[in-house]
Short mmCIF file of C-alpha atoms and ligand atoms in Angstrom, two decimals:
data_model
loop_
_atom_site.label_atom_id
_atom_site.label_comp_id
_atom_site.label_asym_id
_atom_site.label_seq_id
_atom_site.Cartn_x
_atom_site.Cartn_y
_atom_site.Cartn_z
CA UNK A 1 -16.03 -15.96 -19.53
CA UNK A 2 -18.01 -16.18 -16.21
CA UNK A 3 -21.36 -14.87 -15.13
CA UNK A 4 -20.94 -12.35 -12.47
CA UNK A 5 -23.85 -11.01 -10.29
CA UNK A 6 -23.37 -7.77 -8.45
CA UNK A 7 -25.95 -7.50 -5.64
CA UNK A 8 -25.93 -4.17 -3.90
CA UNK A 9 -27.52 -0.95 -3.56
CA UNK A 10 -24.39 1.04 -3.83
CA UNK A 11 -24.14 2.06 -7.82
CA UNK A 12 -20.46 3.33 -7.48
CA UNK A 13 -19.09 0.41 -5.94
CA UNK A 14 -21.15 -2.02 -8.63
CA UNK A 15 -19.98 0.41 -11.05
CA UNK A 16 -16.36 0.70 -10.28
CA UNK A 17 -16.44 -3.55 -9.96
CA UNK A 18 -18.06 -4.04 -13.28
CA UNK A 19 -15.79 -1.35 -15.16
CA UNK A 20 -13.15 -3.58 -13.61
CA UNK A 21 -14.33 -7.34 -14.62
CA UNK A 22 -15.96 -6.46 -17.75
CA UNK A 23 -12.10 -5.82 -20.12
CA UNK A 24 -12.02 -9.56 -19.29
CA UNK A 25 -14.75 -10.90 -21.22
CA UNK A 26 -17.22 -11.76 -17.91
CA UNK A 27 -21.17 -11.15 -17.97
CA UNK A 28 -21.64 -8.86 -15.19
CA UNK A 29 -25.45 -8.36 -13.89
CA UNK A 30 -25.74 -5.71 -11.22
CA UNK A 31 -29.55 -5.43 -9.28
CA UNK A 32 -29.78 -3.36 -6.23
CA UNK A 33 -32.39 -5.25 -3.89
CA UNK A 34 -32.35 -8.58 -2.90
CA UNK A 35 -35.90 -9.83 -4.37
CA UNK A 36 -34.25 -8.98 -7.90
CA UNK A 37 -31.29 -10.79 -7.01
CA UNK A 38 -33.44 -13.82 -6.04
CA UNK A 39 -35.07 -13.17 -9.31
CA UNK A 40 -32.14 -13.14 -11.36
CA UNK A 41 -30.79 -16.28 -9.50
CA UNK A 42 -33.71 -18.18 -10.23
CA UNK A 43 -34.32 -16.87 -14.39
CA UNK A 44 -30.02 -17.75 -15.31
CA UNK A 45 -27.05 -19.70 -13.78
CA UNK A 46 -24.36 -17.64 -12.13
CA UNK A 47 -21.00 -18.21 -11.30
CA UNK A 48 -20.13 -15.32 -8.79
CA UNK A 49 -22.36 -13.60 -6.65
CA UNK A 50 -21.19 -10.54 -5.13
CA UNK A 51 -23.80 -9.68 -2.33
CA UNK A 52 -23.77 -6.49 -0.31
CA UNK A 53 -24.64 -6.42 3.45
CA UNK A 54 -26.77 -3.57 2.86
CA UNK A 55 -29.08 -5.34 0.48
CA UNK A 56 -32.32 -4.32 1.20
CA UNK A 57 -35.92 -5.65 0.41
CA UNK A 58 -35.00 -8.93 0.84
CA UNK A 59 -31.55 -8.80 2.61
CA UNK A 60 -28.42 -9.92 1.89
CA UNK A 61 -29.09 -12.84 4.51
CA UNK A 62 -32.40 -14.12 2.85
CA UNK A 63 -30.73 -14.33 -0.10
CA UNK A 64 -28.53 -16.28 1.42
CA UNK A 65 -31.14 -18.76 2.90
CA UNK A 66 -32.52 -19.12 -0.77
CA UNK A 67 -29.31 -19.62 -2.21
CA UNK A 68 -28.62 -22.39 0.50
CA UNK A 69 -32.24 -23.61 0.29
CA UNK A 70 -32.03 -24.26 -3.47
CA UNK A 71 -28.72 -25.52 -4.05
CA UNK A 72 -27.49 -22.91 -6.47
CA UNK A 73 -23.67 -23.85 -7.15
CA UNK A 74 -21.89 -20.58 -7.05
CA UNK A 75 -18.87 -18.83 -5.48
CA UNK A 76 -20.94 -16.30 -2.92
CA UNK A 77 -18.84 -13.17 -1.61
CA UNK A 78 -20.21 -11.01 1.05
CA UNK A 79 -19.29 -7.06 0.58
CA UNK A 80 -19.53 -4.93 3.96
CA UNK A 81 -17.81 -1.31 4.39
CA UNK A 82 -15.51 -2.79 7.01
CA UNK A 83 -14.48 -5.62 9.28
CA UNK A 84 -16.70 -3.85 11.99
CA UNK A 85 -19.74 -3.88 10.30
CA UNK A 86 -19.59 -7.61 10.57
CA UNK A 87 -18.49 -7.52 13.88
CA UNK A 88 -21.38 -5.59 15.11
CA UNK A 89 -23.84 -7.96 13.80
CA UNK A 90 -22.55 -10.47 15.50
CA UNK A 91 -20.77 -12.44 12.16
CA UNK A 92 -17.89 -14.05 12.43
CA UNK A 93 -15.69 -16.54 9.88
CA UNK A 94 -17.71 -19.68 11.26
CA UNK A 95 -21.13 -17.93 10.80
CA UNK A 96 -20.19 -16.93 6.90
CA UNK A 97 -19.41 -20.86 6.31
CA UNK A 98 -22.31 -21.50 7.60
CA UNK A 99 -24.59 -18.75 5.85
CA UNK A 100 -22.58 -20.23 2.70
CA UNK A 101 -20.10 -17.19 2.09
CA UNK A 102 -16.89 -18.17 0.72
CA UNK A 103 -15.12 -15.10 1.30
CA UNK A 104 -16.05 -11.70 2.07
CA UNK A 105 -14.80 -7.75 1.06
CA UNK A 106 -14.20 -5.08 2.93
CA UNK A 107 -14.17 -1.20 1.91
CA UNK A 108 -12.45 0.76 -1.10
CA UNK A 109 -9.96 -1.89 -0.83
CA UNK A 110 -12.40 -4.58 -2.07
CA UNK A 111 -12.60 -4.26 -6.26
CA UNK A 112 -8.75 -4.79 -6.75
CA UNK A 113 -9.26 -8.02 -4.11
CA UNK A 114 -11.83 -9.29 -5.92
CA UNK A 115 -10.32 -8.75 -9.36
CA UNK A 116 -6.80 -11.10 -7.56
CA UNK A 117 -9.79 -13.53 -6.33
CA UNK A 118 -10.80 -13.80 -9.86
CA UNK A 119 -7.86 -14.32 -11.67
CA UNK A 120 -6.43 -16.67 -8.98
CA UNK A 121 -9.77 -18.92 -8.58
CA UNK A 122 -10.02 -20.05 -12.15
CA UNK A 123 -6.78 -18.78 -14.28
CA UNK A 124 -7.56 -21.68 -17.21
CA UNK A 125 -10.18 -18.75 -18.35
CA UNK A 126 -7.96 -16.35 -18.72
CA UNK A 127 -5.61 -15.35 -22.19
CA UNK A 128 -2.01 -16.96 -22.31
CA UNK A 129 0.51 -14.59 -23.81
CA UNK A 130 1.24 -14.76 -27.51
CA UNK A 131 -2.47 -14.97 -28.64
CA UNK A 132 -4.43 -11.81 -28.82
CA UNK A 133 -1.32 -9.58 -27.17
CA UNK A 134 0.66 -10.56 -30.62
CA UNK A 135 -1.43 -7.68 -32.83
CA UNK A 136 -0.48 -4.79 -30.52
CA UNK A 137 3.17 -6.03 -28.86
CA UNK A 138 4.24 -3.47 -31.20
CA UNK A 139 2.22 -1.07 -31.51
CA UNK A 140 3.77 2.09 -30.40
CA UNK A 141 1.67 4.64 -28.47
CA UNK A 142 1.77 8.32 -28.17
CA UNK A 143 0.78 8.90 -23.99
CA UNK A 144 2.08 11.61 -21.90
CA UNK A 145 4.83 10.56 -19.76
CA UNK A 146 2.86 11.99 -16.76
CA UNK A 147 0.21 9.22 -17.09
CA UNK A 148 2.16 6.94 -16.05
CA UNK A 149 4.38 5.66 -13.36
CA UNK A 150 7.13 2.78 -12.95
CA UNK A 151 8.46 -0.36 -11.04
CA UNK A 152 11.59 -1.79 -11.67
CA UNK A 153 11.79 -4.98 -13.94
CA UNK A 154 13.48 -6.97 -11.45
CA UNK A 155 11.28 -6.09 -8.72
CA UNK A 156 8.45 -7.69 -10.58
CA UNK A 157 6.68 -11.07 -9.92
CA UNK A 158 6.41 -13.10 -12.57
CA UNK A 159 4.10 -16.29 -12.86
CA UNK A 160 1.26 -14.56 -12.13
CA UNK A 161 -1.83 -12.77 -14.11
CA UNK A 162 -0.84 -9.17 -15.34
CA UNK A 163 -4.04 -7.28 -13.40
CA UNK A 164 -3.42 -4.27 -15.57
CA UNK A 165 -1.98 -3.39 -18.97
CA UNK A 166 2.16 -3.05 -18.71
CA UNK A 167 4.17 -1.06 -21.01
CA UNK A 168 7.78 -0.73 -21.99
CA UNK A 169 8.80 3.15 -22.55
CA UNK A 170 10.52 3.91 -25.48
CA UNK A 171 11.04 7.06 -25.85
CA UNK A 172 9.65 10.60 -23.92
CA UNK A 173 5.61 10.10 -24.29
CA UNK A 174 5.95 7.29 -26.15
CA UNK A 175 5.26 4.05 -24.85
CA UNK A 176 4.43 -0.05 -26.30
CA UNK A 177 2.24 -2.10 -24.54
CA UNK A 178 3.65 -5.73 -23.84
CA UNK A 179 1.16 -7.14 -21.34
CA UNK A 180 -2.65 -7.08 -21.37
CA UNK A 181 -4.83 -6.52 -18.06
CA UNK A 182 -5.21 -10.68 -17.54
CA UNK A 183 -2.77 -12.09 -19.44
CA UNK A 184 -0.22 -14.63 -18.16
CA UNK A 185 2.86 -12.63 -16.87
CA UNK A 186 5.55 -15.25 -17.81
CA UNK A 187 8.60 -15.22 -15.95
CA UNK A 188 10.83 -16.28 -18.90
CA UNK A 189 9.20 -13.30 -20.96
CA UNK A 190 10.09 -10.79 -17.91
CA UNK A 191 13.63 -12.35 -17.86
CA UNK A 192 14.38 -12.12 -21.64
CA UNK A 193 12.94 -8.33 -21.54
CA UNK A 194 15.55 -7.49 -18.62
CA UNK A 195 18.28 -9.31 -20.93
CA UNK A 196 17.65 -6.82 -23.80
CA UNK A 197 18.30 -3.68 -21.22
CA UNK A 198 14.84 -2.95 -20.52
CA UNK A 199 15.09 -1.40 -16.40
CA UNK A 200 11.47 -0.48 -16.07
CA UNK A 201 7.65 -1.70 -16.85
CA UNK A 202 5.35 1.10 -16.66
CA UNK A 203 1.88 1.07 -15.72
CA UNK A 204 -1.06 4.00 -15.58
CA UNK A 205 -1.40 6.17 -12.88
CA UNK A 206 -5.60 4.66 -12.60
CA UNK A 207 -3.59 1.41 -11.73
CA UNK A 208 -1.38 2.21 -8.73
CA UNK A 209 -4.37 2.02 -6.15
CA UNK A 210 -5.04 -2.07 -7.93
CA UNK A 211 -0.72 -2.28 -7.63
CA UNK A 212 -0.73 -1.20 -3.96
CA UNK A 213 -3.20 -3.73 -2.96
CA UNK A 214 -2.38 -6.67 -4.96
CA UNK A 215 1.22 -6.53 -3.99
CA UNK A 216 0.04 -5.99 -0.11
CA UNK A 217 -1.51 -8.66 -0.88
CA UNK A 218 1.29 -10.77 -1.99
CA UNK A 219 3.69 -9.97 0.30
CA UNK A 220 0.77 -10.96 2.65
CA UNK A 221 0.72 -14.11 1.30
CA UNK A 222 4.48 -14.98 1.82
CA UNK A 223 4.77 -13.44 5.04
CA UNK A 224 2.11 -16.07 5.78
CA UNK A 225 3.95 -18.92 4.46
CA UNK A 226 6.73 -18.70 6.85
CA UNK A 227 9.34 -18.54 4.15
CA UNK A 228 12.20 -15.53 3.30
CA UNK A 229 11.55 -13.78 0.16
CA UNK A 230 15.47 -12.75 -0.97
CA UNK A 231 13.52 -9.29 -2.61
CA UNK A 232 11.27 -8.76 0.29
CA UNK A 233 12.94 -5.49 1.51
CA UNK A 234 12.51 -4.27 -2.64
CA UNK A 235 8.78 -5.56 -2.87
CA UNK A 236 7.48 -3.78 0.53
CA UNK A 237 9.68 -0.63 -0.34
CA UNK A 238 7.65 -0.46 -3.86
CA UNK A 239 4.72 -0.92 -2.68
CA UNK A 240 5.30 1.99 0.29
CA UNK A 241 6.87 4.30 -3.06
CA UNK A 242 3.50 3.98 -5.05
CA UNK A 243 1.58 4.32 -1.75
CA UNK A 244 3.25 7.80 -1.45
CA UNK A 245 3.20 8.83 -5.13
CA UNK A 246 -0.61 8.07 -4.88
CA UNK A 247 -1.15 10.04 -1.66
CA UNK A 248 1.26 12.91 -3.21
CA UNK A 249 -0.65 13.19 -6.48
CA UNK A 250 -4.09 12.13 -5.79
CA UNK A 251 -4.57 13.82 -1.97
CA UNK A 252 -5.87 12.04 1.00
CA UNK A 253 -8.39 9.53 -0.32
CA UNK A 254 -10.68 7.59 2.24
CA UNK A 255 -8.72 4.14 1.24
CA UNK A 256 -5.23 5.35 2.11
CA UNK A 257 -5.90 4.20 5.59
CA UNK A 258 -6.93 0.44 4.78
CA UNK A 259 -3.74 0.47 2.55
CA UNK A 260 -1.28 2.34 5.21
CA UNK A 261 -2.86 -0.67 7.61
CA UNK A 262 -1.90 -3.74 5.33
CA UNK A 263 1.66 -1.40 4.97
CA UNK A 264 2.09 -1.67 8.72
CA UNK A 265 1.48 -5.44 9.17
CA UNK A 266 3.59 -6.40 6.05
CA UNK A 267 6.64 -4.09 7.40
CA UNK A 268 6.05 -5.65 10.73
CA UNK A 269 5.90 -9.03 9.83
CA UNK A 270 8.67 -8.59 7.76
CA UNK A 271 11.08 -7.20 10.60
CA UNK A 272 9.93 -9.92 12.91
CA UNK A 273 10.32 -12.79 10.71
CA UNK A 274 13.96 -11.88 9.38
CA UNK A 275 16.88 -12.12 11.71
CA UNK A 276 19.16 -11.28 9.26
CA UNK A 277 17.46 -7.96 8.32
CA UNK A 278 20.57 -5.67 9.03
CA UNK A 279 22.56 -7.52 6.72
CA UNK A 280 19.95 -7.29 4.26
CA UNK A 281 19.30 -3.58 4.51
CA UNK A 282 23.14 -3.13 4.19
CA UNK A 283 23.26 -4.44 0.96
CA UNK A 284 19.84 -2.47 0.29
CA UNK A 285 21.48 0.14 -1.91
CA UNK A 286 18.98 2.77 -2.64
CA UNK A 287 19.16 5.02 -0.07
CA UNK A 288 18.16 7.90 -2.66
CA UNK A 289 16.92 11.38 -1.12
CA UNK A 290 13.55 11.13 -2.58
CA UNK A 291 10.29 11.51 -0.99
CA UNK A 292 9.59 7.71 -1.75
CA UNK A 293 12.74 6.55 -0.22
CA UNK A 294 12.74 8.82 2.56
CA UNK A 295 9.25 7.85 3.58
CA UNK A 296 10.12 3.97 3.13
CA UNK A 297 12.93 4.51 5.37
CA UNK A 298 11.08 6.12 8.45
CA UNK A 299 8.47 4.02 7.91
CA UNK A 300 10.84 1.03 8.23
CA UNK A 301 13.00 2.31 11.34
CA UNK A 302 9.97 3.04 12.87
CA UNK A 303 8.71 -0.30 12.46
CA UNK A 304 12.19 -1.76 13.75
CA UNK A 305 11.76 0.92 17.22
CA UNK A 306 8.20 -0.56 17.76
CA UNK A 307 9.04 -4.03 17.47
CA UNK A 308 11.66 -3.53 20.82
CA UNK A 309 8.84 -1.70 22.71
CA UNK A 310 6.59 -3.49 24.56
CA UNK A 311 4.40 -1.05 24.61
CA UNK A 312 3.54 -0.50 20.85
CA UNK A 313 -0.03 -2.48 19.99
CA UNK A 314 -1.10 -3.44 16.33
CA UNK A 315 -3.52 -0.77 16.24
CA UNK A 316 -0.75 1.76 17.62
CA UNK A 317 2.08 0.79 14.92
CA UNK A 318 -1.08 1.06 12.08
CA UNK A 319 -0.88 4.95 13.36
CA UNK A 320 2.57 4.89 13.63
CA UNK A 321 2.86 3.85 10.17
CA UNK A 322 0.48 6.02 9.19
CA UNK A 323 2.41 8.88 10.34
CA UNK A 324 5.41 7.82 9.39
CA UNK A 325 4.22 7.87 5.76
CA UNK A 326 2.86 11.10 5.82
CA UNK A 327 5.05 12.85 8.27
CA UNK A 328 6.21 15.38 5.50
CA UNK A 329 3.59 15.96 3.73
CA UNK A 330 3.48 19.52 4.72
CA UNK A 331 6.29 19.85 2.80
CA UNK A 332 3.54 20.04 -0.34
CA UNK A 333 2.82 23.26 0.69
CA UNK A 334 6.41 24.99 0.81
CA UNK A 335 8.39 26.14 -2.79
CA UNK A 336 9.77 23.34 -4.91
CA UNK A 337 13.10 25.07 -4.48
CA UNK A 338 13.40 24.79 -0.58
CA UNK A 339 11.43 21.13 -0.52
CA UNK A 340 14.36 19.28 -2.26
CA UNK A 341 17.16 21.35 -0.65
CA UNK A 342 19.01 20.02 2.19
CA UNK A 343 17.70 21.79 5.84
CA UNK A 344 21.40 22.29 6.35
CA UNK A 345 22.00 24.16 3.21
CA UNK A 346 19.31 26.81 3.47
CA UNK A 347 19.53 30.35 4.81
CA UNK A 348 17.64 31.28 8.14
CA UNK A 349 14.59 33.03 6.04
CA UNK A 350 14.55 30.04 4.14
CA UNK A 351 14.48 27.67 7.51
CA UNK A 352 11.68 29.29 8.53
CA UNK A 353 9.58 28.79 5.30
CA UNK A 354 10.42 24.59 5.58
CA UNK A 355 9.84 24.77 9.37
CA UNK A 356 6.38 25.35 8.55
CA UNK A 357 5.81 21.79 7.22
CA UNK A 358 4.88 19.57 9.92
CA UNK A 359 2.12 22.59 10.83
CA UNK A 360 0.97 22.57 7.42
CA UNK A 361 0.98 19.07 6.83
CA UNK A 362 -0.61 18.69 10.41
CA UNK A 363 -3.56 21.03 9.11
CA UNK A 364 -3.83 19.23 5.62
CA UNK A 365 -5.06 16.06 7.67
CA UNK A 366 -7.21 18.60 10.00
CA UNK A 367 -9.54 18.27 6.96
CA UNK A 368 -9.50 14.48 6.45
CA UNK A 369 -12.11 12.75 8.61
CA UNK A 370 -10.24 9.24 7.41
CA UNK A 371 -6.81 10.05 9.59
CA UNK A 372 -7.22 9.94 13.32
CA UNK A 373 -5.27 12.39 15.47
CA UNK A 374 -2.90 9.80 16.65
CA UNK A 375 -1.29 10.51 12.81
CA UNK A 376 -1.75 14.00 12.67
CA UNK A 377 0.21 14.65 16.00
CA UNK A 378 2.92 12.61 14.55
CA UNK A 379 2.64 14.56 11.96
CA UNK A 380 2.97 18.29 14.03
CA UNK A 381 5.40 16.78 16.38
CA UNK A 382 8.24 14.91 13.99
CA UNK A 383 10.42 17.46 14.25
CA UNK A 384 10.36 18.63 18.05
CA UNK A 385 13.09 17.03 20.31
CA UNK A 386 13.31 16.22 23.95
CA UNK A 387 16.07 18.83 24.60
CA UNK A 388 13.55 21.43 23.68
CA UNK A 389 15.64 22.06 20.45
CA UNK A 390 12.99 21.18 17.82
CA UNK A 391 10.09 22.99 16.02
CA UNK A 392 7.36 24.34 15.60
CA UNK A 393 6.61 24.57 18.83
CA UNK A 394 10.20 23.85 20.91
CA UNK A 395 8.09 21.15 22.98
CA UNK A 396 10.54 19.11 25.73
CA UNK A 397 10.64 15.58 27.01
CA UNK A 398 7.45 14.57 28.19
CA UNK A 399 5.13 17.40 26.16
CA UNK A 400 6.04 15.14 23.11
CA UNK A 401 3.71 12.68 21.91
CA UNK A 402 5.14 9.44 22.82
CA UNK A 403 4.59 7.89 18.92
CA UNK A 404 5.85 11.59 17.59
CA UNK A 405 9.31 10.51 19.08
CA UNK A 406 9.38 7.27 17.37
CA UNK A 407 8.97 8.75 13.98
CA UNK A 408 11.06 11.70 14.73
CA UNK A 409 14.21 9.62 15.38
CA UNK A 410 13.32 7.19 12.88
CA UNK A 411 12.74 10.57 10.13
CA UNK A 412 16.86 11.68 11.72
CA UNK A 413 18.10 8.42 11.33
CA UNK A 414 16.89 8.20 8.00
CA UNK A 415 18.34 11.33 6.80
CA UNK A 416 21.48 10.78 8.41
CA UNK A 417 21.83 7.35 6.24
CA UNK A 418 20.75 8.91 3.00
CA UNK A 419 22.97 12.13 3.41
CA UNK A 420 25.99 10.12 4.70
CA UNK A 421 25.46 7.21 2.10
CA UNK A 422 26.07 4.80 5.21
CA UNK A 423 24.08 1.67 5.58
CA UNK A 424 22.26 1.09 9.11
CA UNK A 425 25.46 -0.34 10.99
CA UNK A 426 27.29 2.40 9.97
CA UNK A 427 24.64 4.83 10.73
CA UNK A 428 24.15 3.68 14.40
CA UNK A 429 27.91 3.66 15.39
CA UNK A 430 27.78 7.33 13.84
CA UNK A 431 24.90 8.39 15.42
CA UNK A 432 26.06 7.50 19.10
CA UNK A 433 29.33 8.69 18.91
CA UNK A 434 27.68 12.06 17.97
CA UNK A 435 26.70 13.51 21.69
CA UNK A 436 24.64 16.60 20.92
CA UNK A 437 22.29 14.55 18.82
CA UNK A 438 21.97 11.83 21.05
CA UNK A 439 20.24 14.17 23.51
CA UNK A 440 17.50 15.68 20.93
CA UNK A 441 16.30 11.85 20.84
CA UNK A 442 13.80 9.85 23.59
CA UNK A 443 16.70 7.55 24.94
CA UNK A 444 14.15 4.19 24.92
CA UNK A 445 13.59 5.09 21.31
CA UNK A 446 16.72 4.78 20.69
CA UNK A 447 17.54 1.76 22.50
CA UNK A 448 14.95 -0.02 20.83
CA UNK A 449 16.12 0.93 17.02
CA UNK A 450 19.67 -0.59 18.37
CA UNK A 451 18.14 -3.64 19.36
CA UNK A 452 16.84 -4.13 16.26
CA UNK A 453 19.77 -4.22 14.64
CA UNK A 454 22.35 -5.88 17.22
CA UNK A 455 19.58 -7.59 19.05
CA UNK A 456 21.38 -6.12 22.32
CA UNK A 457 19.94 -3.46 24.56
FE1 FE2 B 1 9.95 16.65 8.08
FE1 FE2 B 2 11.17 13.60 7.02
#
């Protein structure tokens, strides 16, 4: 149990944090202006102090100063809405270790973060499996299937502290809980659960947003260490699944962005760091036609394209990305019945109902202020080709949004695997011996996803 002080004069955010820290036992103390922060400093020892740049009456750097001034030995975090808030003041990494700021949050992103700082800065505090989880391991519970969603077992890290509650399902709407929100998550215990047949731990629906970020952050972490991960492909392609079920089910939240971001530079990092990729995806074997595969897919080949363009920056593949997750979600908006129906299969009056997507998805992010237009043209334009031969609007060669025709041939491509059941190799030498595609796709686009996979252009 640790003493946790929440400085900051946003109640949701200290709100949202505490709801989150408190199920593991911590003291949380939340004051809104600086001079009660001081206060509080100065009347009880703290462990953490969470301090938000836009303390006021007495701000966020004075209590710095006194912290620094006095001595007090605690971990100090700095909270500011983005990177660019620091930025314009001037701060930088060097300046925060100077101020005394051992690491510092950014946005909607922050409360799962600082939950994983938490449990990895002091795990000796936190339960071990087998001591209060004994009581309910079999305790079964009556929850609506609906309320939850799933990751495969193998596709879990183990060694780690559970951040939420995992359950094993054991029959419809019935579910057991085998893993408490900060319990040890043994690998031996994960290994002898997959012996005994079980495929899947669930977890709520509250949770994905906390599983999104912690596993960016994870696969952020090993992309960092230089070494191959032999289930990297699996890990990024969950964590791009939940992103969509979240975005699908919950709408277009301000922190889909910061996630869709940290999506982009994991792909990306992955792809460069793995010359042996193509093999990898070949044996990749779940090529399903869902939503959450499809979207993985794009997302990936688009990622592959932009890494053989020179032209692509960070901040242009975060769009691309972007885009490339959300390209269909127009497809919300048309009948059930036509949305998991192949294009091929449908009649012409049924064509023109799912032709309306991309224009309906394209105004569904009209009303988000958090998605720039880069993504929503992607969005309108993923369908059009150069030959003219596209829709909705039949735009040629150069009236297409350059990054449209990355995700547009990376969204065919995609399809063509998943329909076909072919793995990438296969699905390149089909695609080029087929001549009246070749021509609906930009021709450097295409080079570039070739490249990627035979390293030739
Ligand atoms: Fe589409
Ligand atoms: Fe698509």
């Amino acid at each position: 149990m640790k003493s946790i002080l929440i400085c900051s004069p946003d109640d949701k955010w200290a709100s949202e944090l505490a709801e989150k820290l408190k199920p593991q036992g911590h003291v949380i103390s939340h004051v809104k202006s600086g001079k009660d922060c001081q206060q509080l400093l100065y009347q009880k020892n703290q462990d953490y102090l969470f301090l938000d740049l836009k303390t006021s009456n007495h701000s966020c750097f004075e209590v710095l100063k006194y912290v620094k001034l006095n001595h007090i030995p605690l971990d100090v975090s700095l909270y500011a809405p983005n990177a660019e808030a620091l930025r314009t003041l001037e701060i930088d990494d060097v300046l925060l270790k100077r101020l005394g700021v051992n690491q510092s949050f950014y946005g909607t992103a922050s409360i799962p973060k600082i939950v994983l700082h938490l449990t990895q800065n002091d795990p000796s505090r936190w339960r071990k499996v087998g001591q209060d989880d004994s009581q309910n391991q079999s305790t079964e519970k009556k929850i609506p299937d609906q309320n939850f969603t799933r990751i495969k077992i193998n596709d879990t890290i183990g060694g780690g502290v559970a951040i939420f509650d995992h359950y094993i399902r054991l029959a419809p709407n019935s579910y057991v809980k085998i893993l408490h929100q900060g319990a040890c998550f043994e690998k031996e215990r994960l290994s002898k659960f997959a012996k005994d047949g079980v495929e899947h731990l669930y977890f709520l629906n509250q949770d994905r947003k906390i599983y999104i970020n912690y596993m960016n952050d994870v696969v952020k972490r090993i992309n960092e260490s230089g070494k191959l991960h032999p289930n990297m492909v699996h890990l990024v392609k969950n964590i791009t699944d939940k992103y969509i079920e979240e975005v699908y089910t919950s709408g277009i939240k301000p922190g889909i962005i910061e996630e869709a971001k940290e999506i982009s530079s994991n792909m990306y990092h992955m792809i460069s760091k793995d010359e042996q990729l193509a093999r990898k995806m070949d044996e990749f074997k779940e090529f399903d036609p869902s939503i959450y595969s499809h979207c993985f897919l794009v997302s990936f080949f688009s990622m592959v394209i932009c890494k053989n363009l020179t032209w692509v920056s960070a901040k242009t593949r975060e769009s691309i990305v972007t885009g490339a997750l959300l390209h269909d979600i127009g497809l919300l908006q048309i009948p059930v019945a036509l949305r998991d129906k192949n294009y091929l299969e449908l009649n012409p009056a049924q064509k023109k109902i799912y032709e309306q997507h991309p224009s309906l998805g394209h105004e569904m992010l009209l009303k988000s202020t958090v998605v720039n237009d880069q993504v929503r043209q992607i969005v309108l334009q993923h369908h059009e080709h150069v030959s003219g031969t596209g829709y909705p609007n039949a735009l040629t060669g150069l009236k297409i949004y350059p990054l449209a025709k990355i995700v547009s041939f990376a969204d065919y491509f995609s399809e063509l695997l998943t329909t076909q059941k072919l793995t990438p190799l296969e699905g390149l030498k089909v695609f080029l011996s087929q001549k009246e595609k070749l021509i609906n796709y930009d021709s450097e686009v295409i080079r570039a996803l070739v490249a990627g996979f035979t390293g030739k252009i």
